[in-house]
Short mmCIF file of C-alpha atoms and ligand atoms in Angstrom, two decimals:
data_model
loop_
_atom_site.label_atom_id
_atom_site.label_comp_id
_atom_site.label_asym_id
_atom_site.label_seq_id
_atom_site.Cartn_x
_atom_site.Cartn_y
_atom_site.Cartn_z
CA UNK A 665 -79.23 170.31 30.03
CA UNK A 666 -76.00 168.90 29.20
CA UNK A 667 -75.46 171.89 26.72
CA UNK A 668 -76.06 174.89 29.18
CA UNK A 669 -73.67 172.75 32.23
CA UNK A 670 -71.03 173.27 29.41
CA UNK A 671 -71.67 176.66 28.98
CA UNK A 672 -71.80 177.71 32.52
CA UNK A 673 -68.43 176.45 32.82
CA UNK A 674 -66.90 178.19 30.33
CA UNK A 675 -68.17 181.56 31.87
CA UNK A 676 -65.94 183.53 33.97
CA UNK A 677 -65.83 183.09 38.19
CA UNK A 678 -67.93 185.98 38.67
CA UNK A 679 -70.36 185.66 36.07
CA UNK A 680 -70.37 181.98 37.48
CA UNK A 681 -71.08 183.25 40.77
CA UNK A 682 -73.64 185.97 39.58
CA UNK A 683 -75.67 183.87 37.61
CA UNK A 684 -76.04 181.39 40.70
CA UNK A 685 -77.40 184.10 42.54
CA UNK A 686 -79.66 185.41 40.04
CA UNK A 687 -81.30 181.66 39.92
CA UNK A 688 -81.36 181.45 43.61
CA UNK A 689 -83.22 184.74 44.10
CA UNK A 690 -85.91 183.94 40.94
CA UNK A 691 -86.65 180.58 42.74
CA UNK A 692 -87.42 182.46 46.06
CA UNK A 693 -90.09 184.77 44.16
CA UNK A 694 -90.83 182.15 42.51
CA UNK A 695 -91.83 179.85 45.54
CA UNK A 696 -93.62 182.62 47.39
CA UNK A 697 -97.45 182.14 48.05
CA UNK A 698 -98.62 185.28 46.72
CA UNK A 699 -102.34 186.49 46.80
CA UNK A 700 -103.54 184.92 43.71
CA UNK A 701 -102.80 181.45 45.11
CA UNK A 702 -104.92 182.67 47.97
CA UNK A 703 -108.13 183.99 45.78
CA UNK A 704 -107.69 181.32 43.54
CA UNK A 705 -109.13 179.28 46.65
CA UNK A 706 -111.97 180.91 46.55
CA UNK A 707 -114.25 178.58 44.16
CA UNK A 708 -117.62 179.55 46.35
CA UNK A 709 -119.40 182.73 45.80
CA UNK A 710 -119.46 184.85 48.91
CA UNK A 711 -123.37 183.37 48.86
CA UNK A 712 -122.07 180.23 48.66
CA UNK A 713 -123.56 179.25 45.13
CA UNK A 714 -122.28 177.99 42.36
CA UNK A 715 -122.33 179.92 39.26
CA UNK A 716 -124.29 178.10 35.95
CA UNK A 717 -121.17 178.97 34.00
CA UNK A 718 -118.35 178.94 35.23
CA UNK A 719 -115.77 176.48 35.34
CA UNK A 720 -114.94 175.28 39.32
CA UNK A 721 -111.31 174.19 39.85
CA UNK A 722 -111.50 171.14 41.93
CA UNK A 723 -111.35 172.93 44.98
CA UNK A 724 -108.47 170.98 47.39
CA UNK A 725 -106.29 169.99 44.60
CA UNK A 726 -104.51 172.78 45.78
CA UNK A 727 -100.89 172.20 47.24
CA UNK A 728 -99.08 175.46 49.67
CA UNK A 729 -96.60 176.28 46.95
CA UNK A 730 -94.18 177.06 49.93
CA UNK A 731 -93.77 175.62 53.34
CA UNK A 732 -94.09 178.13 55.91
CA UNK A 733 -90.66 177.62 57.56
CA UNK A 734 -90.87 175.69 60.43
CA UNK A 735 -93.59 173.20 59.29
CA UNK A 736 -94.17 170.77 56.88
CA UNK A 737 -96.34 171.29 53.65
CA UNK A 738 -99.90 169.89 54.36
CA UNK A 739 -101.49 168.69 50.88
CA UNK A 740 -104.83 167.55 51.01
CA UNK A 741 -105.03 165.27 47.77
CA UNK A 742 -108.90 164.85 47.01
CA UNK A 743 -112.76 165.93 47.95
CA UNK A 744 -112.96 162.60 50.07
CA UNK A 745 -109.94 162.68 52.13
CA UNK A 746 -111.01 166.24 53.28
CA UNK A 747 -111.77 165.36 57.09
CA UNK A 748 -108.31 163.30 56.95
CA UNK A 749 -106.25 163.94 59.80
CA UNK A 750 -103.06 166.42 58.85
CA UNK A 751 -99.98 164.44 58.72
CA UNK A 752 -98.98 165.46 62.73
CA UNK A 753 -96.44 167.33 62.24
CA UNK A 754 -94.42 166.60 65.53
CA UNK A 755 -93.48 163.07 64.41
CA UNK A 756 -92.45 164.69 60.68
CA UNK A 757 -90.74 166.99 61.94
CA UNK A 758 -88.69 163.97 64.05
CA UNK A 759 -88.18 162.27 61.00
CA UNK A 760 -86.87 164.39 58.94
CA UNK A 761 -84.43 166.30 61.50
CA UNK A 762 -83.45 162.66 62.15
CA UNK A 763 -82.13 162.67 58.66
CA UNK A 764 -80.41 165.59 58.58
CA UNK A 765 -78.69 165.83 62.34
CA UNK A 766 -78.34 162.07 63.39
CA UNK A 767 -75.93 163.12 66.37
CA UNK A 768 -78.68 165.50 68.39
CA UNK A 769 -81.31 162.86 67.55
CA UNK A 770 -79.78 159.92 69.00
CA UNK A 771 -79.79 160.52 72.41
CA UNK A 772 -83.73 160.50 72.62
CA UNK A 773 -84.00 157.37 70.84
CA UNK A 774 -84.63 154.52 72.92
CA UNK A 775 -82.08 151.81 72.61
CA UNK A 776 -82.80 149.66 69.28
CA UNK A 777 -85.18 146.44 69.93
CA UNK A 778 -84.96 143.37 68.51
CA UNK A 779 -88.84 143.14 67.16
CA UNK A 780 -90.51 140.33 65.27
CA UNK A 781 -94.02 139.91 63.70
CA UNK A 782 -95.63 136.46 64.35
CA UNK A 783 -98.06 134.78 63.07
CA UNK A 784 -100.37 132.27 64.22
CA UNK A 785 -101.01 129.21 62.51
CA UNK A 786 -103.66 126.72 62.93
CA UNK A 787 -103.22 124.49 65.73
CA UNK A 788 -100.71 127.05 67.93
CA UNK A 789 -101.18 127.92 71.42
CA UNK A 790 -99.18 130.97 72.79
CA UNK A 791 -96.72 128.26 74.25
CA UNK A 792 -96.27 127.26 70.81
CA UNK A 793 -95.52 130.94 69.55
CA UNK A 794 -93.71 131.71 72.08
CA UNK A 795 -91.02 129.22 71.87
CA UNK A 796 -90.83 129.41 68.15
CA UNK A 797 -90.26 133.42 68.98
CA UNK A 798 -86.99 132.02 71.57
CA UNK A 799 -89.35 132.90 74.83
CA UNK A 800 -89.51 130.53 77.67
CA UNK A 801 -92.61 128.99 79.73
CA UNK A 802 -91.86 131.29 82.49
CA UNK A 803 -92.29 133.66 79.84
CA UNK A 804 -95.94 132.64 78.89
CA UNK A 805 -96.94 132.26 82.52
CA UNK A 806 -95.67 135.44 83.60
CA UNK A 807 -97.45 136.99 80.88
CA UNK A 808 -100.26 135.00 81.33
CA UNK A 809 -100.90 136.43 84.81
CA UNK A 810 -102.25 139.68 83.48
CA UNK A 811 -105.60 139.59 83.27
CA UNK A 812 -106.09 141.38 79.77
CA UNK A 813 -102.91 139.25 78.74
CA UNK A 814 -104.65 136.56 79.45
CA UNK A 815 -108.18 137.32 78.16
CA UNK A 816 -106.78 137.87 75.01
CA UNK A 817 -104.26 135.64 74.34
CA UNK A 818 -105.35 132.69 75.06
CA UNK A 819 -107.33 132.45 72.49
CA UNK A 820 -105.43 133.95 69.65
CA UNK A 821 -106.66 132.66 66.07
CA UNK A 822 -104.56 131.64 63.34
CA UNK A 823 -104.07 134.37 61.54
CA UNK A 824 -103.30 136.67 64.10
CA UNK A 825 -100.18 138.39 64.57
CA UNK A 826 -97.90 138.86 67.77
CA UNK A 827 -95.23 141.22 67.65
CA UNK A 828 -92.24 140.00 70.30
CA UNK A 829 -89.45 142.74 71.08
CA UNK A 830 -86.46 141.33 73.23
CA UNK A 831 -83.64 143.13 74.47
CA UNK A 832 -79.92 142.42 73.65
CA UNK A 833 -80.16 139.91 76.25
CA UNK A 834 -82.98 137.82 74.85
CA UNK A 835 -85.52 138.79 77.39
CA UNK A 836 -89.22 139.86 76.41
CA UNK A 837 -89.41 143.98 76.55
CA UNK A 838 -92.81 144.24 74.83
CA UNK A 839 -95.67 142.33 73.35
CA UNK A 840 -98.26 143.59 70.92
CA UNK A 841 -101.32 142.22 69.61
CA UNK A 842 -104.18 143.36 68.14
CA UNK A 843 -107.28 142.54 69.40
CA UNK A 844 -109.22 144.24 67.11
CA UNK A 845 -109.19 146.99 64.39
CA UNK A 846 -109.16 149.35 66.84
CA UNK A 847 -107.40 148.12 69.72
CA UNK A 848 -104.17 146.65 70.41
CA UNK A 849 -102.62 144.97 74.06
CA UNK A 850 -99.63 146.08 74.48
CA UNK A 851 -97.63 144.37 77.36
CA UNK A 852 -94.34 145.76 78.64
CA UNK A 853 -91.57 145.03 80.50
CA UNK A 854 -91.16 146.93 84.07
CA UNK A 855 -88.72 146.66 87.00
CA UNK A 856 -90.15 143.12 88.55
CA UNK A 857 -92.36 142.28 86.12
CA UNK A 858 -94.56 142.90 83.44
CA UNK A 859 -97.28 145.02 82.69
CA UNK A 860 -100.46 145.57 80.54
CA UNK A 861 -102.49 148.43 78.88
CA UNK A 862 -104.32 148.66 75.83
CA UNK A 863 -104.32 151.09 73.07
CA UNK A 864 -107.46 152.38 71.63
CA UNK A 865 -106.84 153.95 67.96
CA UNK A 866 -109.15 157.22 67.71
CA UNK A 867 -112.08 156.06 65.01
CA UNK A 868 -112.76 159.16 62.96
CA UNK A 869 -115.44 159.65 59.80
CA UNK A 870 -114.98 161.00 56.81
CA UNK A 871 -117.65 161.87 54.45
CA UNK A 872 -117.71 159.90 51.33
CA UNK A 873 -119.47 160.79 47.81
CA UNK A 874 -120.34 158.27 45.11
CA UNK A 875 -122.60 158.56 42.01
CA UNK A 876 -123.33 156.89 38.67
CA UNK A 877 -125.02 156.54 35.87
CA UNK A 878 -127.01 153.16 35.22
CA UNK A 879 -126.10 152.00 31.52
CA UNK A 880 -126.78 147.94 32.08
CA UNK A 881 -128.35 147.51 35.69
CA UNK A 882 -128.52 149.33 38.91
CA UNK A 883 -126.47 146.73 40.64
CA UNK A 884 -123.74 146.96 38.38
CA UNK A 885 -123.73 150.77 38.59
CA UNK A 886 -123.18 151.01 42.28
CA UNK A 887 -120.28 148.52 41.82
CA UNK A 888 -119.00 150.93 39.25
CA UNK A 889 -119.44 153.66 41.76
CA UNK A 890 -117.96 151.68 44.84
CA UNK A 891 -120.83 150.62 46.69
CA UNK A 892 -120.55 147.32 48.48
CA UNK A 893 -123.08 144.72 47.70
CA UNK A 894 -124.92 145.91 51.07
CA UNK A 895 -124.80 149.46 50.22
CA UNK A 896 -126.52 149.04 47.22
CA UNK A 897 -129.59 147.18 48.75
CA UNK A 898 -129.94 149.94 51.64
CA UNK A 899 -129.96 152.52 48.56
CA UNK A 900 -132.23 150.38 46.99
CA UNK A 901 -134.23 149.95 50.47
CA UNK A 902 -134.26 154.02 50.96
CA UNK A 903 -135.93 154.74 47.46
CA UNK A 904 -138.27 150.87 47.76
CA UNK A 905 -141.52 152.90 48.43
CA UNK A 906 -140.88 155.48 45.69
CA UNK A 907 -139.40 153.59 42.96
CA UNK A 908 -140.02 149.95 41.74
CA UNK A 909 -136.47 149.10 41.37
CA UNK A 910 -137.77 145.72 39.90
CA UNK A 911 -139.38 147.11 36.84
CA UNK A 912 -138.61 150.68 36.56
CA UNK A 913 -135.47 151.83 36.30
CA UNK A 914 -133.93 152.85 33.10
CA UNK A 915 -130.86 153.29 30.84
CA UNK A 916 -129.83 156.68 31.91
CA UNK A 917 -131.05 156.84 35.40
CA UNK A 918 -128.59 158.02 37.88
CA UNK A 919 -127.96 158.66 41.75
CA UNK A 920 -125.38 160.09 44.14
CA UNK A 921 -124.54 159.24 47.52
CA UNK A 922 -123.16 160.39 50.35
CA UNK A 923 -122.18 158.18 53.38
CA UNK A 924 -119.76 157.87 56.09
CA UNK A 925 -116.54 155.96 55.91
CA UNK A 926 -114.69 154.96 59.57
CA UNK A 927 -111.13 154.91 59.65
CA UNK A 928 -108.75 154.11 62.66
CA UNK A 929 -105.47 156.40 62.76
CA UNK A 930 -106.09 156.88 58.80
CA UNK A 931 -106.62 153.02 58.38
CA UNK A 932 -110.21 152.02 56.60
CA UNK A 933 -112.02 150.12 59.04
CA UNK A 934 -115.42 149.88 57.43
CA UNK A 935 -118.38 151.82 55.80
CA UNK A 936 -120.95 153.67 57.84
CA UNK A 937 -124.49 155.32 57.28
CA UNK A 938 -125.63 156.85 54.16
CA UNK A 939 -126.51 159.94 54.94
CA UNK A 940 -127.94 161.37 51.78
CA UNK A 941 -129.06 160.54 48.53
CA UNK A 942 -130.43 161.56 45.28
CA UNK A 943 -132.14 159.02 43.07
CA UNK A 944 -133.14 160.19 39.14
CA UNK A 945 -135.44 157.78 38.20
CA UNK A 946 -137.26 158.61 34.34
CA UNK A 947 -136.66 161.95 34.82
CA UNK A 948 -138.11 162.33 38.25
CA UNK A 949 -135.76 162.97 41.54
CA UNK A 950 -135.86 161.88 44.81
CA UNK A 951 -133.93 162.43 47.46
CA UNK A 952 -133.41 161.12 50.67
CA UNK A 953 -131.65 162.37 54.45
CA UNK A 954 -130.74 160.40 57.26
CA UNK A 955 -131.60 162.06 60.36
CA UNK A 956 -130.61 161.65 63.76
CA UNK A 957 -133.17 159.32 64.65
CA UNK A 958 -132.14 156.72 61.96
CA UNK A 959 -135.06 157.16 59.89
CA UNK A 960 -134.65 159.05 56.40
CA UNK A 961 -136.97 161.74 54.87
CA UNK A 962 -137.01 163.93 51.84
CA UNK A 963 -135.00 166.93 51.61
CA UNK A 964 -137.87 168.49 52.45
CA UNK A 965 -138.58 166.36 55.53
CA UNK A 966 -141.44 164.22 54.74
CA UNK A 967 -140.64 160.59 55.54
CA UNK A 968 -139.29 158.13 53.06
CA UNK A 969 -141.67 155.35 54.76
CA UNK A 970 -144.86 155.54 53.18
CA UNK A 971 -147.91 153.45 52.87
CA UNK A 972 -146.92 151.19 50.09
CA UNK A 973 -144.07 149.30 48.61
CA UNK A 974 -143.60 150.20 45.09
CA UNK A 975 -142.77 146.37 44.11
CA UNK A 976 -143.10 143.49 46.43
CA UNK A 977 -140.54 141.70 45.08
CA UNK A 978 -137.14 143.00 45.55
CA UNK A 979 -134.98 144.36 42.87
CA UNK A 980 -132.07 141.84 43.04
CA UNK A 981 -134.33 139.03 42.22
CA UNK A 982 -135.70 140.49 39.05
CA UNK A 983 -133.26 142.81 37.48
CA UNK A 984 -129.77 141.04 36.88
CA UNK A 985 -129.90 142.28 33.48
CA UNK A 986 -130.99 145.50 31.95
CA UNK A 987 -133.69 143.72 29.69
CA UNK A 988 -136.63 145.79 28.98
CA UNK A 989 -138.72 143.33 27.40
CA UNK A 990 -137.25 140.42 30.15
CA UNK A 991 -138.57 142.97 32.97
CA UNK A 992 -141.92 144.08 30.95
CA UNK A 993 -143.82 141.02 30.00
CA UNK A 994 -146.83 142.09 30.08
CA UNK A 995 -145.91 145.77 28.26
CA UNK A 996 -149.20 147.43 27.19
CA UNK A 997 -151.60 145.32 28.90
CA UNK A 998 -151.26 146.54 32.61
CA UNK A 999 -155.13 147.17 32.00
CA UNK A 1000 -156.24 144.39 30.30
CA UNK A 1001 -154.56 142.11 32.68
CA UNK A 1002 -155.40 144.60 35.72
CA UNK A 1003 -152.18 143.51 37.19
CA UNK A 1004 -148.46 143.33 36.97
CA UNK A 1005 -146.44 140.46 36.22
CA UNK A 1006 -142.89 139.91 37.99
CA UNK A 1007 -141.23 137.42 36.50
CA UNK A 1008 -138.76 135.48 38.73
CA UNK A 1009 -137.13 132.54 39.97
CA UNK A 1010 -139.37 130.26 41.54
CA UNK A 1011 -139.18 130.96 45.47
CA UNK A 1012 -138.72 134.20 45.41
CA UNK A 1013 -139.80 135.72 48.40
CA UNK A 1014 -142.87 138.08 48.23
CA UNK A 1015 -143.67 140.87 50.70
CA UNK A 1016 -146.86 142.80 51.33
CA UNK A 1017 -146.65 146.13 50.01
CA UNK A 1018 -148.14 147.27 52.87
CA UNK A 1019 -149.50 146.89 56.37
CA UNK A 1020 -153.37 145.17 56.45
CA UNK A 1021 -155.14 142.01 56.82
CA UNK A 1022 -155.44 138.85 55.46
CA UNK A 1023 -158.84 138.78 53.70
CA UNK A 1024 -157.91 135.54 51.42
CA UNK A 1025 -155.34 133.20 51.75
CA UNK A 1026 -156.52 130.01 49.24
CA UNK A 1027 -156.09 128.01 45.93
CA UNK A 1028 -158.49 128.06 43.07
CA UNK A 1029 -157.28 126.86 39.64
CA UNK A 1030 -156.82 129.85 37.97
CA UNK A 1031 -155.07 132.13 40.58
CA UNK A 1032 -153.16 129.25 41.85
CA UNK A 1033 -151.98 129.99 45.68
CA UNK A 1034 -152.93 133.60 46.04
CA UNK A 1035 -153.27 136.20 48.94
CA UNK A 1036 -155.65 139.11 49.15
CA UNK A 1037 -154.43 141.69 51.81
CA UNK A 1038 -156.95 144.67 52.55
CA UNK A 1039 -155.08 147.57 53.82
CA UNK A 1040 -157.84 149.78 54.77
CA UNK A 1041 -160.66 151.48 53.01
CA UNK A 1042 -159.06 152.46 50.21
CA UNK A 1043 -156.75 149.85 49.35
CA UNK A 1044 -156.45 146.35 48.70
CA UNK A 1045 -153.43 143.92 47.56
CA UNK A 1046 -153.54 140.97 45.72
CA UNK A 1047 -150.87 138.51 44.92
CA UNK A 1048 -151.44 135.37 42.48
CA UNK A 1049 -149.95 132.09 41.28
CA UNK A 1050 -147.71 131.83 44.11
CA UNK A 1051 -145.53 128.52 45.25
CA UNK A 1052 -146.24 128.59 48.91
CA UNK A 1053 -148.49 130.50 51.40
CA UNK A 1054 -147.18 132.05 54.32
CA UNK A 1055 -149.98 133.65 55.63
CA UNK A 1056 -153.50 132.37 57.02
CA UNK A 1057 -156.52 134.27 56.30
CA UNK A 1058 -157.17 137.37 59.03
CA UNK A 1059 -153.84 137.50 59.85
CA UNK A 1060 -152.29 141.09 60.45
CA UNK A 1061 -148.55 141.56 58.38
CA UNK A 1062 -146.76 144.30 58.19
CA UNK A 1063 -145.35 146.26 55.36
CA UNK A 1064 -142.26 144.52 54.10
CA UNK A 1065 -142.97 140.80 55.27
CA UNK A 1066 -142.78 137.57 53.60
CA UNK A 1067 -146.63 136.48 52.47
CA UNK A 1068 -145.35 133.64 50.13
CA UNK A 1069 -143.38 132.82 47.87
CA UNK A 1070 -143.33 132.96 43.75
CA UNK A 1071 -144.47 130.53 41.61
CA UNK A 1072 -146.38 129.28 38.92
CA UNK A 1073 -149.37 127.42 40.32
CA UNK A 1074 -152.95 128.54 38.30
CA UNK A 1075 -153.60 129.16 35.12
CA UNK A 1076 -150.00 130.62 33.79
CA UNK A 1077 -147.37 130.01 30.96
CA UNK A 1078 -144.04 130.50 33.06
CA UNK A 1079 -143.39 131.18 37.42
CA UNK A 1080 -144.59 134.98 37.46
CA UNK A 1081 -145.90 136.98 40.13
CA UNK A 1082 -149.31 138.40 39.40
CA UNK A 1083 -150.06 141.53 41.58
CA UNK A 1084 -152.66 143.37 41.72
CA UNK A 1085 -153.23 146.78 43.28
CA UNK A 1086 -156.73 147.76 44.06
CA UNK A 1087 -158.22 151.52 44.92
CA UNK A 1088 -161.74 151.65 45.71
CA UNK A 1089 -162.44 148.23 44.00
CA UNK A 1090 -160.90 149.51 40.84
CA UNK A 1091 -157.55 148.00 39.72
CA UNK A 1092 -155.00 150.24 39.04
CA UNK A 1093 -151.19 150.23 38.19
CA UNK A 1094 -149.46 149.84 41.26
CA UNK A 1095 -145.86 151.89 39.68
CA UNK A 1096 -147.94 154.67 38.57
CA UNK A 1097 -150.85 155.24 41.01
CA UNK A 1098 -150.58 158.26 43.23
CA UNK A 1099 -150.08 157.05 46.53
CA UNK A 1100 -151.51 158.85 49.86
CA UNK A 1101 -148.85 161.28 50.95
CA UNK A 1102 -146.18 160.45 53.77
CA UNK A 1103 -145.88 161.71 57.13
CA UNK A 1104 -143.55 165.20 57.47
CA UNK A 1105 -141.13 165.00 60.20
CA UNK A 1106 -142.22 165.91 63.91
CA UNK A 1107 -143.45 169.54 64.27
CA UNK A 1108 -140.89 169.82 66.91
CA UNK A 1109 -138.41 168.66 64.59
CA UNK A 1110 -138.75 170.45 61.72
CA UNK A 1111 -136.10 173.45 62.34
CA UNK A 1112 -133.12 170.81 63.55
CA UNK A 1113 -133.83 168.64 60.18
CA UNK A 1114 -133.95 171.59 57.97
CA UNK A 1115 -130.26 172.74 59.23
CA UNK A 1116 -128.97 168.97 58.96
CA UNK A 1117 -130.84 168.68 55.33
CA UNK A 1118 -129.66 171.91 54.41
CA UNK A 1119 -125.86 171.37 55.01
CA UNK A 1120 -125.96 167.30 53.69
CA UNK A 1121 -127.59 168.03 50.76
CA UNK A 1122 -125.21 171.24 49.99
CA UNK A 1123 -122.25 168.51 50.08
CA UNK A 1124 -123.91 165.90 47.94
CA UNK A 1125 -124.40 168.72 44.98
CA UNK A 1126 -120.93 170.31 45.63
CA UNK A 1127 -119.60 167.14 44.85
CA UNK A 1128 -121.78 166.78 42.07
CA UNK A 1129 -120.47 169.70 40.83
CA UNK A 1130 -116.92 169.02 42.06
CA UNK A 1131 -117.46 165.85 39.54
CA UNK A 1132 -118.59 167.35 36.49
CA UNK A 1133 -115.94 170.12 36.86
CA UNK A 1134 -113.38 166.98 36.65
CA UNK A 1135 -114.91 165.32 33.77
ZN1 ZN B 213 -150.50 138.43 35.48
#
């Protein structure tokens, strides 16, 4: 660089000049959007499909090459911050005129306040802030006589934060607080007085995709995708009557998610719904919609509820580790044993894999505490060895609730459950047997799912794709 500044000045004036046009002029062709950068948006087929091979440029890590005069350049940085409001480009604009022309700016600019943040520590009361932020007790009463004022700040936390603006003069001008997230009091000074109003930030949702691949466990996969703790279990809930997430899932499984995220003015504030999902488990996919009514279904619109559990223990007791042998004790002799063994901590909780009655609710010394539930005709439950009861016999449960809990009472080695899953008084294995099929959605609301499925499942596999264009 150093080399060619050297050079330039030994050139003539004119060529001097010349040359700094020429540059000027390539960097204006240069920086014009031109059509390709237009096509080259274009990553869907005009069907809207993706093509098996061809490579997919991540679609928004596009950037407008130029600013159209007059406005700033919008960049929209990733697939997930896609519904992110633009940067408004009123207050940019302000900003960066502010830089450039101080003079014509300062005139609108309201005279400069003397603002502090405050924070309250254990044991203040807004007296106590108040006169650590200089203010008087006239101050706090006067305040204090607004009813949101005082709703709100007289019980501030520690921990909370006060922001105190005073004039020149020392006197109040303006009080913020936030109540919550979402909304802040903001008090102002006014002719003979004060007054109160409070500021609601608009709470918009963005959709948000996540996937992964299980190498160890399926908890430790959704952490690796970004799933809180809570997340996981509701993923965990959605696929519970399709997939024993206690004993079968597998190195190599995967899933992908797509759920809402809230944010206030472009702050996080916290997750919201999952709204669809895809679960791989052995080879076999499910997948799962949220509809409007809270409940999910297939894709297809048959409901994820069905008439059984897959596992009546949950999967967080049972699989911290990937561990086949740990999570298959009783490998190859499912019908020998006519049952399958969870093995467990004792006091585990243990649901009923489905709605019934209590036919059996006793101790014998080889079953230990156990519970027969008969469902209907068809089907009958049993659980074994367990460390407490917590049904009577002809008692109704429903599917999902607490019978008992694990343990090793009977004739057993270590604290197992032993369950049993009977159809038409023969046993069979509850993770393989066919199970009747679940309810499709309401006639009525077949055509409104089908548009909601249709357009949430299109976004989970875009990003799908979006991903494995990436990688
Ligand atoms: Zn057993």
């Amino acid at each position: 660089m150093g080399k060619v500044i050297t050079l330039f000045k030994l050139l003539p004036k004119l060529h001097q000049i010349l040359l700094c046009i020429l540059v000027f002029v390539t960097l204006i062709i240069i920086l014009m959007p031109s059509d390709d950068v237009q096509a080259s948006k274009q990553t869907v087929s005009s069907n809207g499909e993706y093509g098996l091979n061809t490579r997919y440029e991540v679609p928004l890590a596009f950037r407008t090459p130029t600013p159209p005069s007059g406005s700033e350049a919008i960049s929209i940085e990733n697939a997930e911050s896609r519904k992110q409001p633009l940067v408004q480009p009123s207050t940019h604009r302000k900003a960066h005129t502010a830089t450039t022309n101080p003079v014509v700016e300062q005139a609108n600019i309201a005279p400069v306040l003397n603002e502090k943040h405050f924070q309250v520590k254990s044991g203040d009361t807004l007296a106590a802030l108040f006169s650590r932020a200089g203010l008087t007790a006239k101050d706090v009463y006067d305040v204090t006589q607004l009813p949101k004022a005082k709703k709100n700040l007289l019980k501030i936390m520690p921990g909370d934060a006060l922001v105190i603006a005073k004039n020149d003069g020392g006197q109040l001008v303006q009080l913020r607080y936030h109540i919550d997230k979402i909304s802040t009091l903001v008090v102002n000074r006014v002719d003979n007085g004060y007054k109160e109003s409070i500021t609601t930030k608009t709470v918009e949702t963005r959709n948000k995709f996540a996937n992964a691949t299980i190498k160890s466990n399926f908890w430790n996969a959704g952490v690796v995708a970004g799933l809180t703790p809570n997340q996981i279990m509701q993923l965990a809930t959605i696929f519970g009557w399709d997939i024993d997430f206690a004993l079968d899932l597998r190195k190599d499984d995967h899933f992908a998610i797509l759920f809402e995220e809230e944010y206030a003015d472009g702050e996080f504030l916290r997750n919201g719904n999952i709204l669809a999902a895809e679960f791989t488990n052995q080879g076999d996919s499910y997948t799962a919609v949220r509809y409007k009514d809270g409940s999910y279904y297939s894709a297809e619109g048959r409901s994820m509820r069905k008439a059984f559990l897959r596992s009546p223990v949950d999967f967080k007791y049972v699989s911290s580790s990937f561990n086949p042998r740990r999570l298959h004790p009783v490998t190859g002799q499912v019908k020998a044993h006519r049952g399958v063994d969870y093995v467990a901590k004792v006091g585990t909780p243990i649901k009923a894999a489905g709605k019934g009655r209590v036919i059996k609710s006793s101790y014998n010394q080889y079953n230990g505490n156990y519970v027969f539930i008969r469902h209907n005709d068809t089907y009958t439950t049993k659980y074994l060895h367990l460390k407490k009861r917590k049904v009577k016999k002809g008692a109704s449960v429903k599917q999902g609730q607490i019978i008992g809990t694990l343990g090793s009472t009977g004739r057993v080695t270590g604290a197992h459950l032993h369950y049993e899953f009977i159809v038409n008084g023969v046993h069979r294995n509850p993770r393989t047997v066919k199970l009747p099929k679940s309810e499709a959605i309401a006639s009525k609301e077949k055509a409104p799912f089908a548009i909601v499925s249709k357009k949430l499942m299109t976004e989970l596999e875009h990003n799908k794709l979006v991903q494995i264009a990436s990688h």
